[in-house]
CSV table of C-alpha atoms and ligand atoms in Angstrom, one decimal:
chain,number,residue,atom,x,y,z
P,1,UNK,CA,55.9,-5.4,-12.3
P,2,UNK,CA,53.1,-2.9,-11.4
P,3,UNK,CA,53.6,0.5,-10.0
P,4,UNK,CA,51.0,1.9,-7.9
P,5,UNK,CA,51.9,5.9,-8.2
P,6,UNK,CA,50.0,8.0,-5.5
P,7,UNK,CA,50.6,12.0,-5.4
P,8,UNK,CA,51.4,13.2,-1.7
P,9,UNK,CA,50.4,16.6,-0.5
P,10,UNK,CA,49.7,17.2,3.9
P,11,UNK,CA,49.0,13.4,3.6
P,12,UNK,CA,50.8,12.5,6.6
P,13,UNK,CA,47.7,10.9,8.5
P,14,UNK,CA,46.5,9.0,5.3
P,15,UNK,CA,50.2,7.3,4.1
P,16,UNK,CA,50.5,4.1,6.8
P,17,UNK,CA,47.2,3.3,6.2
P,18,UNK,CA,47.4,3.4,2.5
P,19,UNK,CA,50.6,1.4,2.5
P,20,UNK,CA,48.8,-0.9,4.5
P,21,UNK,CA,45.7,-1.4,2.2
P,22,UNK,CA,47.7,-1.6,-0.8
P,23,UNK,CA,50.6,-3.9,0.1
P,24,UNK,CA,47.4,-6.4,1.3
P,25,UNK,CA,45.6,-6.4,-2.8
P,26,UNK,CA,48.9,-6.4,-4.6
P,27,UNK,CA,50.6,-9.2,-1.5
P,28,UNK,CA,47.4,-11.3,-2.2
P,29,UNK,CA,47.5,-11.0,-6.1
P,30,UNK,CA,51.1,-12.2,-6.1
P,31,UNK,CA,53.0,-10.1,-8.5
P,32,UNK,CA,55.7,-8.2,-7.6
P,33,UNK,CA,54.6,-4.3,-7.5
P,34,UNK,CA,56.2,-1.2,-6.1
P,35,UNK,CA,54.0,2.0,-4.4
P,36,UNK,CA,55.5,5.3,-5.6
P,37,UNK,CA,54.8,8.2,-3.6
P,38,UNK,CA,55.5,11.7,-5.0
P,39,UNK,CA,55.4,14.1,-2.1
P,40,UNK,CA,54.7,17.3,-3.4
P,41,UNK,CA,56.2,20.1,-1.4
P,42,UNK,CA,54.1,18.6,1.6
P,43,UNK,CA,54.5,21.1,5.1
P,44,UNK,CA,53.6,18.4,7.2
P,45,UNK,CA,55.6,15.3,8.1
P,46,UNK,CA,54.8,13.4,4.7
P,47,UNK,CA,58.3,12.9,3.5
P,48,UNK,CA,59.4,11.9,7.2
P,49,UNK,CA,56.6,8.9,6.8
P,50,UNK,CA,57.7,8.2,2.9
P,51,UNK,CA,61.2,7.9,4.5
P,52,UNK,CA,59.9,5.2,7.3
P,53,UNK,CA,58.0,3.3,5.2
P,54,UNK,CA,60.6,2.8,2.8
P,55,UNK,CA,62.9,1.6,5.4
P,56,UNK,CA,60.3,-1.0,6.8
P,57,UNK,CA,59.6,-2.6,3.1
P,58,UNK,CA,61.4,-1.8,-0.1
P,59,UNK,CA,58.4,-1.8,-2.1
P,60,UNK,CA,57.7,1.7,-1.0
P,61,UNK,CA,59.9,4.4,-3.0
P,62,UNK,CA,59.4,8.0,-3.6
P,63,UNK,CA,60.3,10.9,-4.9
P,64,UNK,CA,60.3,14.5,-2.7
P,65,UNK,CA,60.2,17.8,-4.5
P,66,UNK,CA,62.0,21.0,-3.6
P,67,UNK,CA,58.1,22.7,-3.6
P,68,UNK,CA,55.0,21.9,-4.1
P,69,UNK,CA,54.8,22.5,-8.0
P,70,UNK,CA,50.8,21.1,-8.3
P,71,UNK,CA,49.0,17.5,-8.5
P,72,UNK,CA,49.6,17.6,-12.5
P,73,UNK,CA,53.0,18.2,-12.3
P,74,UNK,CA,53.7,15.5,-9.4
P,75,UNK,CA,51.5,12.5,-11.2
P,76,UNK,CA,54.0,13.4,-13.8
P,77,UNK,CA,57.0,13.4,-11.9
P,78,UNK,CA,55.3,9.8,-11.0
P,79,UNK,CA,55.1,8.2,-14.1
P,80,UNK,CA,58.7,9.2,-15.1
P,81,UNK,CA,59.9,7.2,-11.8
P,82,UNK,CA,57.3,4.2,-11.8
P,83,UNK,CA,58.9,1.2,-13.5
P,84,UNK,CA,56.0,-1.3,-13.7
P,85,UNK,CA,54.6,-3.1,-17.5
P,86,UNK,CA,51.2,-1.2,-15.9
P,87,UNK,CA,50.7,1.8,-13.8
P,88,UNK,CA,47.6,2.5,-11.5
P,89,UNK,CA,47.4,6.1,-10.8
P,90,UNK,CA,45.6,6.7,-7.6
P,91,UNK,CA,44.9,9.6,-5.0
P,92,UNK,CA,46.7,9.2,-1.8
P,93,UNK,CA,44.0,9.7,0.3
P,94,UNK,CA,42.0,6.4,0.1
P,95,UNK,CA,39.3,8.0,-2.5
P,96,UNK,CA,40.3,5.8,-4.6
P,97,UNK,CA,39.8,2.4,-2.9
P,98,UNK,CA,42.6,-0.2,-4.2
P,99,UNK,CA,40.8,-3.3,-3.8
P,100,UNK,CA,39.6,-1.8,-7.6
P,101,UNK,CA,43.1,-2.8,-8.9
P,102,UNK,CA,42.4,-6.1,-9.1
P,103,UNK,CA,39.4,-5.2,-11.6
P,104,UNK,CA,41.4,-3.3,-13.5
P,105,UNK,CA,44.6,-5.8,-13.9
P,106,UNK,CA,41.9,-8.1,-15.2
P,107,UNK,CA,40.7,-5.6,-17.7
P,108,UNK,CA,44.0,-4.9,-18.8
P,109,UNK,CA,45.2,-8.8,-19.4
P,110,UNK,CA,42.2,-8.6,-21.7
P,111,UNK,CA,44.6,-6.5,-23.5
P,112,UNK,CA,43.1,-2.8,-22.7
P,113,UNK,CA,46.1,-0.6,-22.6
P,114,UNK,CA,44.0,2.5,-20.2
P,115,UNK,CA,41.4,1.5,-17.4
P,116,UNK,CA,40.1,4.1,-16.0
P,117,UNK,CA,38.2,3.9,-12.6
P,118,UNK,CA,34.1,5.3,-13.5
P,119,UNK,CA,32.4,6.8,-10.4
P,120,UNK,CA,29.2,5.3,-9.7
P,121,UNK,CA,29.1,7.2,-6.0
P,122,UNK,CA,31.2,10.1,-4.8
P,123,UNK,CA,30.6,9.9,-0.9
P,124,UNK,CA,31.7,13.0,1.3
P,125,UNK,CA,31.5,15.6,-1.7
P,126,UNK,CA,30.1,18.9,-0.9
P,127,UNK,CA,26.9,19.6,-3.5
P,128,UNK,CA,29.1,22.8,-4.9
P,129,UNK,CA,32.3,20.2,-6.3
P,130,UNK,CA,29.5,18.2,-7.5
P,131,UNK,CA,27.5,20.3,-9.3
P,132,UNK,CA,31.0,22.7,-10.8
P,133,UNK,CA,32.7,19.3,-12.0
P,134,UNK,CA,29.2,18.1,-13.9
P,135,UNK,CA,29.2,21.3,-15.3
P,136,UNK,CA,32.8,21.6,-16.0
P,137,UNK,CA,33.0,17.7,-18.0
P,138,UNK,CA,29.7,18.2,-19.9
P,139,UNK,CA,31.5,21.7,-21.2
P,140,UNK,CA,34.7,20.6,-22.2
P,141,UNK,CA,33.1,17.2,-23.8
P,142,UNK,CA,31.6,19.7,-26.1
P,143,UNK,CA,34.5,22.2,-27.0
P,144,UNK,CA,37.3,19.8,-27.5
P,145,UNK,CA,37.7,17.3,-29.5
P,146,UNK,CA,39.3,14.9,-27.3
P,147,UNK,CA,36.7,12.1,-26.0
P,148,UNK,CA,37.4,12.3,-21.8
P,149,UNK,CA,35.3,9.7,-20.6
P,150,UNK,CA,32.1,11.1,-18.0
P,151,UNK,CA,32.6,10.6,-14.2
P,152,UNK,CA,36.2,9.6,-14.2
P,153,UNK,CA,39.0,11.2,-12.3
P,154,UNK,CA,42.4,10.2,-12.3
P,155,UNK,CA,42.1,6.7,-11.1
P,156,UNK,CA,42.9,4.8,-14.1
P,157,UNK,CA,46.0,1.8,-15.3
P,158,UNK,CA,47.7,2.6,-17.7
P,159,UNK,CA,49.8,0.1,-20.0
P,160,UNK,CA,53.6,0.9,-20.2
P,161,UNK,CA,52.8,2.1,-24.1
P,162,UNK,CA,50.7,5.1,-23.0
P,163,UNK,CA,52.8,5.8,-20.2
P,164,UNK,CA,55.8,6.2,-22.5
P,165,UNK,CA,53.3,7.7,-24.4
P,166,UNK,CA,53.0,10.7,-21.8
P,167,UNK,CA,56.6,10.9,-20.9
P,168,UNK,CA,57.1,12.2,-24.7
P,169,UNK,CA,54.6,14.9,-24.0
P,170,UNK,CA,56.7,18.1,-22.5
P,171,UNK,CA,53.8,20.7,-22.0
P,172,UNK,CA,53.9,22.5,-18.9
P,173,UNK,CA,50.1,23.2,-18.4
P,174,UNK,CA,49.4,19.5,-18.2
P,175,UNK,CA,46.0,18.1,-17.6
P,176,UNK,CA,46.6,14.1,-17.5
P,177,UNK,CA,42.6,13.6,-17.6
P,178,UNK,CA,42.9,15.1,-21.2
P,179,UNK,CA,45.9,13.8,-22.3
P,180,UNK,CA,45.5,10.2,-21.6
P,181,UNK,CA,42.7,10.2,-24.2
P,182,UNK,CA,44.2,11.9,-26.3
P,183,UNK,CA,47.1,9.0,-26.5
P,184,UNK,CA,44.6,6.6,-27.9
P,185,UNK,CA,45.5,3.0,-27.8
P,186,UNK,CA,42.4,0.7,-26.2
P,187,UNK,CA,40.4,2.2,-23.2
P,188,UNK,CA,38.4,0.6,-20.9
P,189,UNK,CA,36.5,1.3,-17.8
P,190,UNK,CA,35.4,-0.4,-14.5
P,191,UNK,CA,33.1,0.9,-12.4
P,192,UNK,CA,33.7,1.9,-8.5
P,193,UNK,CA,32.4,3.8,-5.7
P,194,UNK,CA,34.4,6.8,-4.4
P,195,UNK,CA,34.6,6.6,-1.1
P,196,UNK,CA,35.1,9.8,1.5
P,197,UNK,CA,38.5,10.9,2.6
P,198,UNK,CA,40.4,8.5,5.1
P,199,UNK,CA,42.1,11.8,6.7
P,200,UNK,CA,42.9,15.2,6.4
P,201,UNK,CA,40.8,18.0,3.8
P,202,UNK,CA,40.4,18.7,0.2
P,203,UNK,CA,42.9,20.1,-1.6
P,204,UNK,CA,40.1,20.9,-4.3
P,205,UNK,CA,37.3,22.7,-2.5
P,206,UNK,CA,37.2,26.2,-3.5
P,207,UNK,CA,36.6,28.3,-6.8
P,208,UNK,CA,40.2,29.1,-6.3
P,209,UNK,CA,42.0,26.6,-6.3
P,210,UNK,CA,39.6,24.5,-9.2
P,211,UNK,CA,39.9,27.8,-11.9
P,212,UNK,CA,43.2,27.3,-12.9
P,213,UNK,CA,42.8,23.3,-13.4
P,214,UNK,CA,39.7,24.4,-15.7
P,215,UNK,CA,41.6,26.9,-17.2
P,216,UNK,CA,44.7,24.6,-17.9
P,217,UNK,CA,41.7,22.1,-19.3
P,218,UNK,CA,40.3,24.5,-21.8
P,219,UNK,CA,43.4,26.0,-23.1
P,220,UNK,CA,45.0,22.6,-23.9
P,221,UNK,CA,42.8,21.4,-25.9
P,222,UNK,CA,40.7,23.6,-27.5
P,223,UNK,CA,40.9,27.0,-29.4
P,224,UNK,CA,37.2,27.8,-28.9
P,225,UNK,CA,37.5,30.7,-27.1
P,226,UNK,CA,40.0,32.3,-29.1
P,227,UNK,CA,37.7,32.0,-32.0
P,228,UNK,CA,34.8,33.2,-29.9
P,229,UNK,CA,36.7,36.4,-30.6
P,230,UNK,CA,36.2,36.6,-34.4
P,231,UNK,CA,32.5,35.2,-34.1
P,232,UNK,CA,31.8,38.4,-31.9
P,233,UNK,CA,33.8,40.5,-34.0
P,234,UNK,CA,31.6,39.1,-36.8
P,235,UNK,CA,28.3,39.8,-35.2
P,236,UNK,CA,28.7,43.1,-33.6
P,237,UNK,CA,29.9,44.1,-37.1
P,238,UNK,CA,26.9,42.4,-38.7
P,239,UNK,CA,24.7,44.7,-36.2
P,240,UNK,CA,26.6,48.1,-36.8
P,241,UNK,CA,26.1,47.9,-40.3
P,242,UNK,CA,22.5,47.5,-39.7
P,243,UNK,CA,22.4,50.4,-37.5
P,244,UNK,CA,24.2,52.8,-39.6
P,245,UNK,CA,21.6,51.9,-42.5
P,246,UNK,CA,19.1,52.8,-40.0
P,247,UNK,CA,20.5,56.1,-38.8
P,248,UNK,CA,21.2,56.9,-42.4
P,249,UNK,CA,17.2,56.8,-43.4
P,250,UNK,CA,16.4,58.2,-40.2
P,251,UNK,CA,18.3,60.7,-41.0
P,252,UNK,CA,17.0,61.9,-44.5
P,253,UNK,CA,13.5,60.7,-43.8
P,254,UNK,CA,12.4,60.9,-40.3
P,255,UNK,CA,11.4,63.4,-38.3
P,256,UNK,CA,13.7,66.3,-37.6
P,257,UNK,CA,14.9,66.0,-33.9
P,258,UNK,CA,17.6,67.6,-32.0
P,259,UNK,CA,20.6,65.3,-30.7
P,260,UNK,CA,19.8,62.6,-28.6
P,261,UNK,CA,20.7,59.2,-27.4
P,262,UNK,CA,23.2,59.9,-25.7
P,263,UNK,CA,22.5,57.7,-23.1
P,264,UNK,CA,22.7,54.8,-25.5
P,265,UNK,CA,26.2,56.4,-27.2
P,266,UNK,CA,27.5,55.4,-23.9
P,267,UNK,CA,26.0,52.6,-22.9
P,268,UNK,CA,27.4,51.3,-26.8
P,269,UNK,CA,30.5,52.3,-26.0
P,270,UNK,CA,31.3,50.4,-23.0
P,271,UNK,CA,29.7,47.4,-23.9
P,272,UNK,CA,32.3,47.3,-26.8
P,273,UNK,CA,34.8,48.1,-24.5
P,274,UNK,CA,34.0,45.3,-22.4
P,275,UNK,CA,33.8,42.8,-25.0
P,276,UNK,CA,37.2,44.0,-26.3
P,277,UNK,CA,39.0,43.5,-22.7
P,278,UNK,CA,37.4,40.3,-22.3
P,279,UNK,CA,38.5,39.3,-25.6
P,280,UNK,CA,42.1,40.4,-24.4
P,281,UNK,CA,41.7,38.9,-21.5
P,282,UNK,CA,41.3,35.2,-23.8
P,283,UNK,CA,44.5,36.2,-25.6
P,284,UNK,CA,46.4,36.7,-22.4
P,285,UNK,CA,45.4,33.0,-21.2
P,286,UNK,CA,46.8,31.4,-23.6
P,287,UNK,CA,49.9,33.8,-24.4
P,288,UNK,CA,50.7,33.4,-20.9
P,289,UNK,CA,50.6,29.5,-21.3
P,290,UNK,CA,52.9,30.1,-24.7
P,291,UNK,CA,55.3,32.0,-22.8
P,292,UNK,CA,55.5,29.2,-19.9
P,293,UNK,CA,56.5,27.0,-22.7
P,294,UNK,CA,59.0,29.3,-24.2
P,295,UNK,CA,60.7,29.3,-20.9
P,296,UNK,CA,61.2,25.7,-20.8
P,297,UNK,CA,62.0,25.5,-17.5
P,298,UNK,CA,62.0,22.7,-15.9
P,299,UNK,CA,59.3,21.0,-14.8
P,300,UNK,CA,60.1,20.2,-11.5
P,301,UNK,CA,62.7,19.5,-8.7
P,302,UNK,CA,63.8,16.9,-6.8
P,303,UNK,CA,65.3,16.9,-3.6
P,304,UNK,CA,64.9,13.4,-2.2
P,305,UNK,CA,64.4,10.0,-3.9
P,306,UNK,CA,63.6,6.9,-1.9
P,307,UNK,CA,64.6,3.8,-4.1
P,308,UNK,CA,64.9,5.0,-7.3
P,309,UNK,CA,67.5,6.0,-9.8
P,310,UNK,CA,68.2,9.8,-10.2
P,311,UNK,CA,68.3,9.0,-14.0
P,312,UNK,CA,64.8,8.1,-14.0
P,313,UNK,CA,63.4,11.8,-14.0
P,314,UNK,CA,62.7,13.8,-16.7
P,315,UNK,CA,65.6,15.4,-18.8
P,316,UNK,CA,64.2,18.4,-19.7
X,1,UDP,N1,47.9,16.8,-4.3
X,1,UDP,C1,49.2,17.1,-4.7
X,1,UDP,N2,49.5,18.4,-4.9
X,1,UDP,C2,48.7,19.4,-4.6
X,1,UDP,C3,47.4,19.1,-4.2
X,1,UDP,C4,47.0,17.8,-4.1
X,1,UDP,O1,49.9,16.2,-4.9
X,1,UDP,O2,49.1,20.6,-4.8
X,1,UDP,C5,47.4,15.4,-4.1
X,1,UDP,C6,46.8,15.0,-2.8
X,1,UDP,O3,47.8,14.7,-1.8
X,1,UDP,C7,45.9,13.8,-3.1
X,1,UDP,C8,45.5,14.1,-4.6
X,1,UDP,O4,46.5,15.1,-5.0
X,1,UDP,O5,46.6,12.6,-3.1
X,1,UDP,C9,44.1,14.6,-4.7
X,1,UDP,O6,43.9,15.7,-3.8
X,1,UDP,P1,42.6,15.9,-3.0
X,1,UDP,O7,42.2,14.6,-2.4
X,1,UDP,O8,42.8,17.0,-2.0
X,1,UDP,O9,41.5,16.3,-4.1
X,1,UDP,P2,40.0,15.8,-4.3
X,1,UDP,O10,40.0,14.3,-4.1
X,1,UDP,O11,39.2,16.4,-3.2
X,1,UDP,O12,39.6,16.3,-5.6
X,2,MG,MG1,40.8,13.2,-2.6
């Protein structure tokens, strides 16, 4: 069996024609295969469509949350429903184009347990989600340890191993593209070109809306900025020392002046200061992240299931 899990958000325009395109690759490869849909809190008429399509062909099942609680969280919510020996994980809006699976169910007979799809093109990007996500991969391929592949999104198999794998991992701030690496096991990748949008907008466009994904990124997986702290600490320390050896000799052997530099007192001053809230600001990330987990709330809720089991989901 292989599940093909697709997170739904105001996808209503995109989810025929997806059905469509996928149930033609997987009918013509012959192996039995299910298409899970996750709607995530959609406002439009998604769920309405999951509903129909189930009802015309039982390979379509789904799961519909009580909100939307984030793309992480429903790709999780995914592979805790999909049954399949392999799992393709795939945007719902026909980015990801599924006549790759076949490539990748080749790569994995080869006995790779994670294929993940490798951009060659990204068509109908604007320059700005470009140029933030170069930036934003070459940086955390530098402060973390984990090894996240260049130019890959979420398009990727994975082998039942690594997803059971990821079901034992309870973090709230999840960020799958991290994780999966971090699972191990043999990774492979095939290379595709992303095509534009079939419908509908980004969900991913602005500065606000990317931060907290970066954020969740960096906080996961590395503790460089929390040690950015102490090598400040270390160097502003280093250069006050210096100073008040300076001052000192000024003192006894330079000229005799009246006070001055008071300018620079102040200017001293709130530079520390800054530093100091921004260092703060670092601890409040991650505490904020260490209280989510505390809570250990769920981490998300279902009100509708198309052809699945309610035991399925997550227990905790
Ligand atoms: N998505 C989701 N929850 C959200 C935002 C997005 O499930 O809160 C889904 C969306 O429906 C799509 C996928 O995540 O299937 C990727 O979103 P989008 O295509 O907008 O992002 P982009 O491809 O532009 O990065
Ligand atoms: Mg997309």
């Amino acid at each position: 069996m292989i599940s093909i899990v697709a997170p739904v958000y105001n996808e209503e325009p995109v989810l025929p024609e997806l059905h469509r395109r996928v149930a033609q690759v997987m009918n013509e490869l012959g192996e039995p295969w299910e298409l899970v849909l996750v709607n995530d809190g959609s406002r439009d008429r998604s769920a309405a469509v999951i509903n129909q399509l189930h009802a015309q062909d039982p390979h379509v099942k789904g799961v519909s949350f009580s909100r939307n609680f984030g793309f992480q969280v429903a790709v999780t919510a995914g592979l805790d429903f999909a049954t399949g020996d392999a799992v393709i994980l795939t945007d719902a809006d026909l980015q990801d184009p599924p006549e790759v699976y076949p490539h990748m169910l080749a790569k994995w007979r080869e006995g790779y347990d994670v294929v993940y799809g490798v951009r060659t093109s990204r068509e109908g990007e604007t320059w700005f989600k470009l140029f933030t996500a170069k930036l934003f991969y070459r940086l955390i391929r530098r402060i973390t340890r984990i090894d996240i592949p260049l130019d890959t999104g979420d398009f990727r198999l994975m082998d039942r191993r690594v997803v059971n794998a990821l079901k034992r991992m309870p973090e709230r701030n999840r960020f799958i593209r991290g994780m999966v690496p971090w699972v191990g096991f043999r990774q492979a990748g095939v290379t595709y070109e992303r095509a534009s949008r079939f419908a509908g907008q980004s969900k991913f466009s602005s500065v606000k809306q990317m931060l907290p994904f970066a954020l969740d990124a960096i906080t996961s997986f590395s503790y460089l900025p929390l040690q950015l702290a102490m090598y400040l600490g270390f160097l502003m320390a280093g250069l006050a020392a210096l100073a008040i050896v300076a001052v000192i000799l000024l003192r006894l052997f330079g000229p005799s002046t009246p006070l001055l530099g008071q300018a620079t007192t102040l200017v001293a001053v709130l530079f520390m200061g800054g530093v100091q809230l921004i260092c703060l600001g670092i601890i409040g990330e991650y505490l904020g992240r260490i209280y989510d987990e505390v809570k250990g709330r769920p981490l998300y809720l279902i009100e509708q299931i198309w052809g699945f089991d309610e035991t399925n989901g997550r227990k905790s």
